[in-house]
Coordinates of N, CA and C in Angstrom, one line a residue:
R697 N 0.8 -1.2 0.0 CA 0.0 0.0 0.0 C 0.9 1.3 0.0
R698 N 2.0 1.2 0.8 CA 2.9 2.4 0.8 C 3.5 2.6 -0.5
V699 N 4.0 1.5 -1.1 CA 4.6 1.6 -2.4 C 3.6 2.1 -3.5
H700 N 2.4 1.6 -3.4 CA 1.4 2.0 -4.3 C 1.1 3.5 -4.2
G701 N 1.1 4.0 -3.0 CA 0.8 5.4 -2.8 C 1.9 6.3 -3.4
I702 N 3.2 5.9 -3.2 CA 4.3 6.6 -3.8 C 4.3 6.6 -5.3
C703 N 4.0 5.4 -5.9 CA 3.9 5.3 -7.3 C 2.8 6.1 -7.9
K704 N 1.7 6.1 -7.3 CA 0.5 6.8 -7.8 C 0.8 8.3 -7.7
K705 N 1.4 8.8 -6.7 CA 1.7 10.3 -6.5 C 2.7 10.8 -7.5
Y706 N 3.7 10.0 -7.8 CA 4.8 10.4 -8.7 C 4.8 9.8 -10.1
G707 N 3.7 9.0 -10.4 CA 3.6 8.5 -11.7 C 4.6 7.4 -12.1
I708 N 5.2 6.8 -11.0 CA 6.1 5.7 -11.2 C 5.4 4.4 -11.4
V709 N 6.0 3.5 -12.3 CA 5.4 2.2 -12.5 C 5.7 1.3 -11.4
N710 N 4.7 0.7 -10.8 CA 4.8 -0.3 -9.7 C 4.9 -1.7 -10.3
V711 N 6.1 -2.3 -10.2 CA 6.2 -3.6 -10.8 C 6.3 -4.6 -9.6
K712 N 5.2 -5.4 -9.5 CA 5.2 -6.4 -8.5 C 5.3 -7.8 -9.1
L713 N 6.3 -8.5 -8.7 CA 6.6 -9.8 -9.4 C 5.5 -10.8 -9.3
E714 N 4.8 -10.8 -8.2 CA 3.7 -11.8 -8.0 C 2.6 -11.4 -9.0
D715 N 2.3 -10.1 -9.2 CA 1.2 -9.7 -10.1 C 1.6 -10.0 -11.5
L716 N 2.9 -9.8 -11.8 CA 3.4 -10.1 -13.2 C 3.3 -11.5 -13.5
V717 N 3.6 -12.4 -12.6 CA 3.5 -13.9 -12.8 C 2.0 -14.2 -13.0
R718 N 1.2 -13.7 -12.1 CA -0.3 -14.0 -12.2 C -0.9 -13.5 -13.5
K719 N -0.5 -12.3 -13.9 CA -1.1 -11.8 -15.2 C -0.7 -12.6 -16.4
N720 N 0.5 -13.0 -16.4 CA 1.0 -13.8 -17.6 C 0.4 -15.2 -17.6
V721 N 0.2 -15.8 -16.4 CA -0.4 -17.1 -16.3 C -1.9 -17.0 -16.7
A722 N -2.6 -16.0 -16.2 CA -4.0 -15.8 -16.5 C -4.2 -15.5 -18.0
G723 N -3.3 -14.7 -18.6 CA -3.4 -14.3 -20.0 C -2.9 -15.4 -20.9
E724 N -2.3 -16.5 -20.4 CA -1.8 -17.6 -21.2 C -0.9 -17.1 -22.3
T725 N 0.0 -16.2 -21.9 CA 1.1 -15.8 -22.8 C 2.1 -16.9 -22.9
N726 N 3.0 -16.8 -23.8 CA 4.0 -17.9 -24.0 C 4.7 -18.2 -22.7
I727 N 5.2 -17.1 -22.1 CA 6.0 -17.4 -20.8 C 5.0 -17.8 -19.7
G728 N 3.8 -17.3 -19.8 CA 2.8 -17.7 -18.8 C 2.5 -19.1 -18.8
L729 N 2.4 -19.7 -20.0 CA 2.2 -21.2 -20.1 C 3.4 -22.0 -19.5
T730 N 4.6 -21.4 -19.7 CA 5.7 -22.1 -19.1 C 5.7 -21.9 -17.5
L731 N 5.2 -20.8 -17.1 CA 5.1 -20.6 -15.6 C 4.0 -21.4 -14.9
K732 N 3.0 -21.7 -15.7 CA 1.8 -22.3 -15.1 C 2.0 -23.5 -14.2
P733 N 2.8 -24.5 -14.7 CA 3.1 -25.7 -13.8 C 3.7 -25.3 -12.5
Y734 N 4.6 -24.3 -12.5 CA 5.3 -23.9 -11.3 C 4.3 -23.3 -10.3
V735 N 3.4 -22.5 -10.9 CA 2.4 -21.8 -10.0 C 1.4 -22.8 -9.5
E736 N 0.9 -23.7 -10.4 CA -0.1 -24.7 -9.9 C 0.4 -25.7 -8.9
N737 N 1.7 -26.0 -9.0 CA 2.3 -27.0 -8.1 C 3.0 -26.3 -6.9
E738 N 2.9 -24.9 -6.9 CA 3.5 -24.1 -5.8 C 5.0 -24.4 -5.7
N739 N 5.6 -24.5 -6.9 CA 7.1 -24.7 -6.9 C 7.8 -23.4 -7.1
E740 N 9.0 -23.3 -6.7 CA 9.8 -22.1 -6.9 C 10.0 -21.9 -8.4
I741 N 9.8 -20.6 -8.9 CA 10.0 -20.3 -10.3 C 11.5 -20.1 -10.5
P742 N 12.1 -20.7 -11.5 CA 13.6 -20.6 -11.8 C 13.9 -19.1 -12.1
D743 N 15.1 -18.7 -11.8 CA 15.5 -17.3 -12.0 C 15.5 -17.0 -13.5
N744 N 15.8 -17.9 -14.4 CA 15.8 -17.6 -15.8 C 14.5 -17.2 -16.3
L745 N 13.4 -17.8 -15.8 CA 12.0 -17.4 -16.2 C 11.7 -16.0 -15.5
I746 N 12.1 -15.8 -14.3 CA 11.8 -14.5 -13.6 C 12.5 -13.4 -14.4
F747 N 13.7 -13.6 -14.9 CA 14.4 -12.6 -15.6 C 13.8 -12.3 -17.0
K748 N 13.2 -13.4 -17.6 CA 12.5 -13.1 -18.9 C 11.3 -12.2 -18.7
L749 N 10.6 -12.5 -17.6 CA 9.5 -11.6 -17.2 C 9.9 -10.2 -17.0
L750 N 10.9 -10.0 -16.1 CA 11.4 -8.7 -15.8 C 12.0 -7.9 -17.0
D751 N 12.7 -8.6 -17.8 CA 13.3 -8.0 -19.0 C 12.3 -7.4 -19.9
E752 N 11.2 -8.2 -20.1 CA 10.1 -7.8 -20.9 C 9.4 -6.6 -20.3
R753 N 9.1 -6.7 -19.0 CA 8.3 -5.6 -18.4 C 9.1 -4.3 -18.2
L754 N 10.3 -4.4 -17.7 CA 11.1 -3.2 -17.4 C 11.6 -2.5 -18.7
S755 N 11.5 -3.2 -19.8 CA 11.9 -2.6 -21.1 C 10.8 -1.9 -21.8
Q756 N 9.5 -2.0 -21.2 CA 8.4 -1.4 -21.9 C 8.5 0.1 -21.7
L757 N 7.8 0.8 -22.6 CA 7.9 2.3 -22.6 C 7.6 3.0 -21.3
D758 N 6.5 2.5 -20.6 CA 6.1 3.2 -19.4 C 7.2 3.2 -18.4
C759 N 7.9 2.0 -18.2 CA 9.0 1.9 -17.3 C 10.2 2.7 -17.7
V760 N 10.5 2.7 -19.0 CA 11.6 3.4 -19.4 C 11.4 4.9 -19.3
S761 N 10.2 5.4 -19.6 CA 10.0 6.9 -19.5 C 9.6 7.4 -18.2
R762 N 9.0 6.6 -17.3 CA 8.5 7.1 -16.0 C 9.3 6.6 -14.8
G763 N 10.1 5.6 -15.1 CA 10.8 4.9 -14.0 C 9.9 3.8 -13.3
W764 N 10.6 3.0 -12.5 CA 9.9 1.9 -11.9 C 10.3 1.6 -10.5
V765 N 9.4 0.9 -9.8 CA 9.7 0.4 -8.4 C 9.5 -1.1 -8.5
L766 N 10.5 -1.8 -8.1 CA 10.4 -3.3 -8.1 C 10.4 -3.7 -6.6
T767 N 9.3 -4.4 -6.2 CA 9.2 -4.8 -4.8 C 9.5 -6.3 -4.6
G768 N 10.2 -6.6 -3.5 CA 10.4 -8.0 -3.2 C 11.4 -8.7 -4.0
F769 N 12.2 -8.0 -4.8 CA 13.2 -8.6 -5.6 C 14.3 -7.6 -5.9
P770 N 15.5 -8.0 -5.9 CA 16.1 -9.3 -5.8 C 16.2 -9.7 -4.3
T771 N 16.3 -11.0 -4.1 CA 16.4 -11.5 -2.7 C 17.8 -12.1 -2.4
N772 N 18.7 -12.1 -3.4 CA 20.0 -12.6 -3.1 C 21.0 -11.8 -4.0
S773 N 22.3 -12.0 -3.7 CA 23.3 -11.2 -4.5 C 23.4 -11.6 -5.9
S774 N 23.2 -12.9 -6.2 CA 23.3 -13.3 -7.6 C 22.2 -12.7 -8.5
Q775 N 21.0 -12.6 -7.9 CA 19.9 -12.0 -8.6 C 20.2 -10.5 -8.8
A776 N 20.7 -9.8 -7.8 CA 21.0 -8.4 -7.9 C 22.1 -8.2 -9.0
E777 N 23.1 -9.0 -9.0 CA 24.1 -8.9 -10.0 C 23.6 -9.1 -11.4
R778 N 22.7 -10.1 -11.6 CA 22.1 -10.4 -12.9 C 21.2 -9.2 -13.3
L779 N 20.5 -8.7 -12.4 CA 19.6 -7.5 -12.7 C 20.4 -6.4 -13.2
D780 N 21.6 -6.1 -12.6 CA 22.4 -5.0 -13.1 C 23.0 -5.3 -14.5
R781 N 23.3 -6.6 -14.7 CA 23.9 -7.0 -16.0 C 22.8 -6.8 -17.1
F782 N 21.5 -7.0 -16.8 CA 20.5 -6.8 -17.7 C 20.2 -5.3 -18.0
G783 N 20.9 -4.4 -17.2 CA 20.8 -3.0 -17.4 C 19.7 -2.3 -16.6
F784 N 19.2 -3.1 -15.6 CA 18.2 -2.5 -14.7 C 18.8 -2.2 -13.3
K785 N 19.6 -1.3 -13.3 CA 20.3 -0.9 -12.0 C 19.5 0.2 -11.3
A786 N 19.1 -0.1 -10.1 CA 18.2 0.8 -9.3 C 19.1 2.0 -8.9
N787 N 18.5 3.2 -8.9 CA 19.2 4.4 -8.4 C 18.9 4.6 -6.9
R788 N 17.9 3.9 -6.4 CA 17.6 4.0 -4.9 C 17.2 2.6 -4.5
I789 N 17.6 2.2 -3.3 CA 17.2 0.9 -2.8 C 16.8 1.1 -1.3
F790 N 15.5 0.7 -1.1 CA 15.0 0.8 0.3 C 14.7 -0.5 0.9
L791 N 15.2 -0.7 2.1 CA 15.0 -1.9 2.9 C 14.0 -1.6 4.0
L792 N 12.8 -2.2 3.9 CA 11.8 -1.9 4.9 C 12.0 -2.9 6.1
D793 N 12.4 -2.3 7.2 CA 12.7 -3.1 8.4 C 11.5 -3.4 9.3
L794 N 11.2 -4.6 9.5 CA 10.0 -5.0 10.2 C 10.2 -6.3 11.0
P795 N 9.8 -6.3 12.3 CA 10.0 -7.5 13.1 C 9.3 -8.7 12.5
T796 N 9.8 -9.9 12.7 CA 9.3 -11.1 12.2 C 7.8 -11.3 12.5
D797 N 7.4 -11.0 13.8 CA 6.0 -11.2 14.2 C 5.1 -10.3 13.4
S798 N 5.6 -9.1 13.1 CA 4.7 -8.1 12.4 C 4.6 -8.5 10.9
I799 N 5.7 -9.1 10.3 CA 5.6 -9.6 9.0 C 4.6 -10.7 8.8
I800 N 4.6 -11.6 9.8 CA 3.7 -12.8 9.7 C 2.3 -12.3 9.9
E801 N 2.1 -11.3 10.8 CA 0.7 -10.8 11.1 C 0.2 -10.1 9.8
R802 N 1.0 -9.3 9.2 CA 0.5 -8.6 8.0 C 0.3 -9.5 6.8
V803 N 1.1 -10.5 6.6 CA 1.0 -11.4 5.4 C -0.1 -12.5 5.6
C804 N 0.0 -13.1 6.8 CA -0.8 -14.3 7.0 C -2.3 -14.0 7.2
Q805 N -2.7 -12.8 7.5 CA -4.1 -12.4 7.7 C -4.7 -11.7 6.5
R806 N -4.1 -11.8 5.4 CA -4.7 -11.2 4.2 C -5.4 -12.3 3.4
A807 N -6.4 -11.9 2.6 CA -7.2 -12.9 1.8 C -7.8 -12.2 0.6
L808 N -8.0 -13.0 -0.4 CA -8.5 -12.5 -1.7 C -9.9 -12.8 -1.9
D809 N -10.7 -11.8 -2.4 CA -12.1 -12.0 -2.8 C -12.0 -12.4 -4.3
P810 N -12.3 -13.7 -4.6 CA -12.2 -14.2 -6.0 C -13.2 -13.6 -6.9
E811 N -14.2 -13.0 -6.4 CA -15.2 -12.4 -7.3 C -14.9 -11.0 -7.7
T812 N -14.2 -10.2 -6.8 CA -13.9 -8.8 -7.2 C -12.4 -8.6 -7.4
G813 N -11.6 -9.5 -6.9 CA -10.1 -9.3 -6.9 C -9.6 -8.4 -5.8
E814 N -10.5 -8.0 -4.9 CA -10.1 -7.1 -3.8 C -9.3 -8.0 -2.7
I815 N -8.2 -7.4 -2.2 CA -7.5 -8.0 -1.1 C -7.8 -7.4 0.2
Y816 N -8.2 -8.2 1.2 CA -8.6 -7.7 2.5 C -7.6 -8.2 3.5
H817 N -7.6 -7.5 4.6 CA -6.7 -8.0 5.8 C -7.7 -8.0 7.0
M818 N -7.6 -9.1 7.7 CA -8.6 -9.3 8.8 C -8.5 -8.3 9.9
L819 N -7.3 -7.7 10.1 CA -7.2 -6.7 11.1 C -7.3 -5.2 10.6
Y820 N -6.5 -5.0 9.5 CA -6.4 -3.6 9.0 C -7.4 -3.2 7.9
N821 N -7.9 -4.2 7.2 CA -8.9 -3.9 6.1 C -9.9 -5.0 6.0
P822 N -10.7 -5.2 7.1 CA -11.6 -6.4 7.1 C -12.7 -6.4 6.0
P823 N -13.1 -7.5 5.6 CA -14.2 -7.6 4.6 C -15.5 -6.9 5.1
P824 N -16.2 -6.2 4.2 CA -17.4 -5.4 4.7 C -18.6 -6.2 5.1
S825 N -18.7 -7.5 4.9 CA -19.8 -8.3 5.2 C -19.5 -9.7 5.5
V826 N -20.4 -10.5 6.1 CA -20.1 -11.9 6.4 C -20.1 -12.6 5.1
E827 N -20.9 -12.2 4.1 CA -21.0 -12.9 2.8 C -19.6 -12.8 2.1
V828 N -19.0 -11.6 2.1 CA -17.7 -11.5 1.5 C -16.7 -12.3 2.2
K829 N -16.7 -12.2 3.6 CA -15.7 -13.0 4.4 C -15.8 -14.5 4.1
E830 N -17.0 -15.0 3.9 CA -17.1 -16.4 3.7 C -16.5 -16.9 2.3
R831 N -16.4 -16.0 1.4 CA -15.9 -16.4 0.1 C -14.4 -16.1 -0.1
L832 N -13.8 -15.5 0.9 CA -12.4 -15.1 0.8 C -11.5 -16.4 0.7
K833 N -10.4 -16.2 -0.1 CA -9.5 -17.3 -0.2 C -8.1 -16.8 0.2
I834 N -7.4 -17.7 1.0 CA -6.0 -17.4 1.4 C -5.0 -18.1 0.5
H835 N -4.1 -17.3 -0.1 CA -3.1 -17.9 -1.0 C -2.2 -18.8 -0.2
P836 N -1.9 -20.0 -0.8 CA -1.0 -21.0 -0.1 C 0.3 -20.3 0.3
R837 N 0.8 -19.4 -0.4 CA 2.1 -18.7 -0.1 C 2.0 -17.9 1.2
D838 N 0.7 -17.6 1.6 CA 0.5 -16.7 2.8 C 0.3 -17.6 4.0
S839 N 0.6 -18.9 4.0 CA 0.5 -19.7 5.2 C 1.7 -19.3 6.1
E840 N 1.6 -19.4 7.4 CA 2.6 -19.0 8.3 C 3.9 -19.8 8.1
E841 N 3.8 -21.1 7.8 CA 5.0 -21.9 7.5 C 5.7 -21.4 6.3
R842 N 5.0 -21.1 5.2 CA 5.6 -20.7 4.0 C 6.3 -19.3 4.1
V843 N 5.6 -18.4 4.8 CA 6.1 -17.0 5.0 C 7.4 -17.1 5.9
Q844 N 7.4 -18.0 6.9 CA 8.5 -18.1 7.8 C 9.7 -18.7 7.0
A845 N 9.4 -19.6 6.1 CA 10.5 -20.3 5.3 C 11.1 -19.2 4.3
D846 N 10.2 -18.4 3.7 CA 10.7 -17.4 2.8 C 11.5 -16.3 3.5
L847 N 11.1 -16.0 4.7 CA 11.8 -15.0 5.5 C 13.2 -15.5 6.0
N848 N 13.2 -16.8 6.4 CA 14.5 -17.4 6.8 C 15.5 -17.4 5.6
E849 N 15.0 -17.7 4.4 CA 15.8 -17.7 3.2 C 16.4 -16.3 2.9
F850 N 15.5 -15.3 3.0 CA 15.9 -13.9 2.8 C 17.0 -13.5 3.8
L851 N 16.7 -13.8 5.1 CA 17.7 -13.4 6.1 C 19.0 -14.1 6.0
A852 N 19.0 -15.4 5.5 CA 20.3 -16.1 5.2 C 21.1 -15.4 4.1
N853 N 20.4 -14.8 3.2 CA 21.1 -14.1 2.0 C 21.3 -12.6 2.2
K854 N 20.7 -12.1 3.3 CA 20.6 -10.6 3.4 C 22.0 -10.0 3.4
E855 N 23.0 -10.5 4.2 CA 24.3 -9.9 4.3 C 25.0 -9.9 3.0
D856 N 25.0 -11.0 2.3 CA 25.6 -11.1 1.0 C 25.0 -10.0 0.0
L857 N 23.7 -9.9 0.1 CA 23.0 -8.9 -0.8 C 23.4 -7.5 -0.5
L858 N 23.5 -7.2 0.8 CA 23.9 -5.8 1.2 C 25.4 -5.6 0.9
D859 N 26.2 -6.6 1.0 CA 27.6 -6.5 0.6 C 27.8 -6.2 -0.9
Y860 N 27.0 -6.9 -1.7 CA 27.0 -6.7 -3.1 C 26.7 -5.2 -3.4
W861 N 25.6 -4.7 -2.9 CA 25.2 -3.3 -3.2 C 26.3 -2.4 -2.7
K862 N 26.9 -2.7 -1.5 CA 27.9 -1.8 -0.9 C 29.1 -1.8 -1.9
N863 N 29.5 -2.9 -2.4 CA 30.7 -3.0 -3.3 C 30.4 -2.3 -4.6
E864 N 29.1 -2.2 -5.0 CA 28.8 -1.5 -6.2 C 28.5 0.0 -6.0
D865 N 28.8 0.4 -4.8 CA 28.6 1.8 -4.4 C 27.1 2.2 -4.5
M866 N 26.2 1.3 -4.2 CA 24.8 1.6 -4.3 C 24.3 1.8 -2.8
S867 N 23.7 2.9 -2.6 CA 23.2 3.3 -1.3 C 21.9 2.5 -0.9
V868 N 21.9 1.8 0.2 CA 20.7 1.1 0.7 C 20.2 1.9 1.9
Q869 N 19.0 2.4 1.8 CA 18.4 3.1 2.9 C 17.4 2.3 3.6
C870 N 17.6 2.1 4.9 CA 16.8 1.3 5.8 C 15.7 2.1 6.4
V871 N 14.5 1.7 6.3 CA 13.3 2.4 6.8 C 12.6 1.5 7.9
N872 N 12.3 2.1 9.0 CA 11.5 1.4 10.0 C 10.1 1.3 9.6
A873 N 9.7 0.1 9.1 CA 8.3 0.0 8.6 C 7.3 -0.4 9.7
D874 N 7.8 -0.6 11.0 CA 6.9 -0.9 12.1 C 6.3 0.3 12.7
Q875 N 5.7 1.1 11.8 CA 5.0 2.4 12.1 C 3.7 2.4 11.3
D876 N 2.9 3.5 11.6 CA 1.7 3.6 10.8 C 2.0 3.9 9.4
T877 N 1.1 3.6 8.5 CA 1.3 3.7 7.0 C 1.7 5.1 6.6
H878 N 1.0 6.1 7.2 CA 1.3 7.5 6.8 C 2.7 7.9 7.2
T879 N 3.2 7.5 8.3 CA 4.6 7.8 8.7 C 5.6 7.2 7.8
V880 N 5.4 5.9 7.4 CA 6.3 5.2 6.5 C 6.3 5.8 5.1
F881 N 5.1 6.2 4.7 CA 4.9 6.9 3.4 C 5.7 8.2 3.4
E882 N 5.6 9.0 4.4 CA 6.3 10.3 4.5 C 7.8 10.1 4.5
T883 N 8.3 9.0 5.2 CA 9.7 8.7 5.3 C 10.2 8.3 3.9
L884 N 9.5 7.5 3.2 CA 9.9 7.0 1.9 C 9.9 8.2 0.9
E885 N 8.9 9.1 1.0 CA 8.8 10.2 0.1 C 10.0 11.2 0.4
S886 N 10.4 11.4 1.6 CA 11.5 12.3 1.9 C 12.8 11.7 1.4
L887 N 12.9 10.4 1.4 CA 14.2 9.8 0.9 C 14.2 9.8 -0.6
I888 N 13.1 9.8 -1.2 CA 13.1 9.8 -2.7 C 13.4 11.3 -3.1
C889 N 12.9 12.2 -2.4 CA 13.1 13.6 -2.8 C 14.5 14.1 -2.3
N890 N 14.9 13.7 -1.1 CA 16.2 14.1 -0.6 C 16.9 12.9 0.1
P891 N 17.5 12.0 -0.8 CA 18.1 10.8 -0.3 C 19.1 11.0 0.9
L892 N 19.0 10.2 1.9 CA 19.8 10.3 3.1 C 20.6 9.0 3.2
N893 N 21.9 9.1 3.5 CA 22.7 7.9 3.7 C 22.7 7.5 5.2
K894 N 21.6 7.3 5.8 CA 21.5 6.9 7.2 C 20.2 6.2 7.4
K895 N 20.2 5.4 8.5 CA 19.1 4.7 8.9 C 18.0 5.5 9.5
I896 N 16.8 5.4 9.1 CA 15.7 6.2 9.7 C 15.0 5.4 10.8

């Protein structure tokens, strides 16, 4: 939501990998058909397919002319290096710092309304009626076990990733995301307009 607000205000393209995968699978594009078995079987998508998706999307006119925000990727140093080799080197990197319990609470309590496509959160954005609540679906990736496993993998790769960016003279700005949405939005906005080389 915070990233969406920044992108909307400044006209930047919000590139979410999950949405990109979902759109291609649903649209049955060539790469979507290749991705489909991985999605249906809940298997990890190989990096070579991820980069085909990103290369195609980030090369499109709106991303080239307006700029882009890529969320949740890269998650390790080899992905970061490959992204740079593809010519998609970020000019700003933000690491949203959040305690594990808060991450699990925010992710594991969200659910999708299959009829409208609306995403609800049981605490922060609950469904408006019992009828809507009863038809909500929780994505398998949002189970606590899966989220914890993904988080453990990221934490295991975090230092190498930060070292890579440091060696490339790329400034990583850490933001305390364990605050209300408005405060985090304002912090991100200030860093975009006046980048600071310190932890907030």
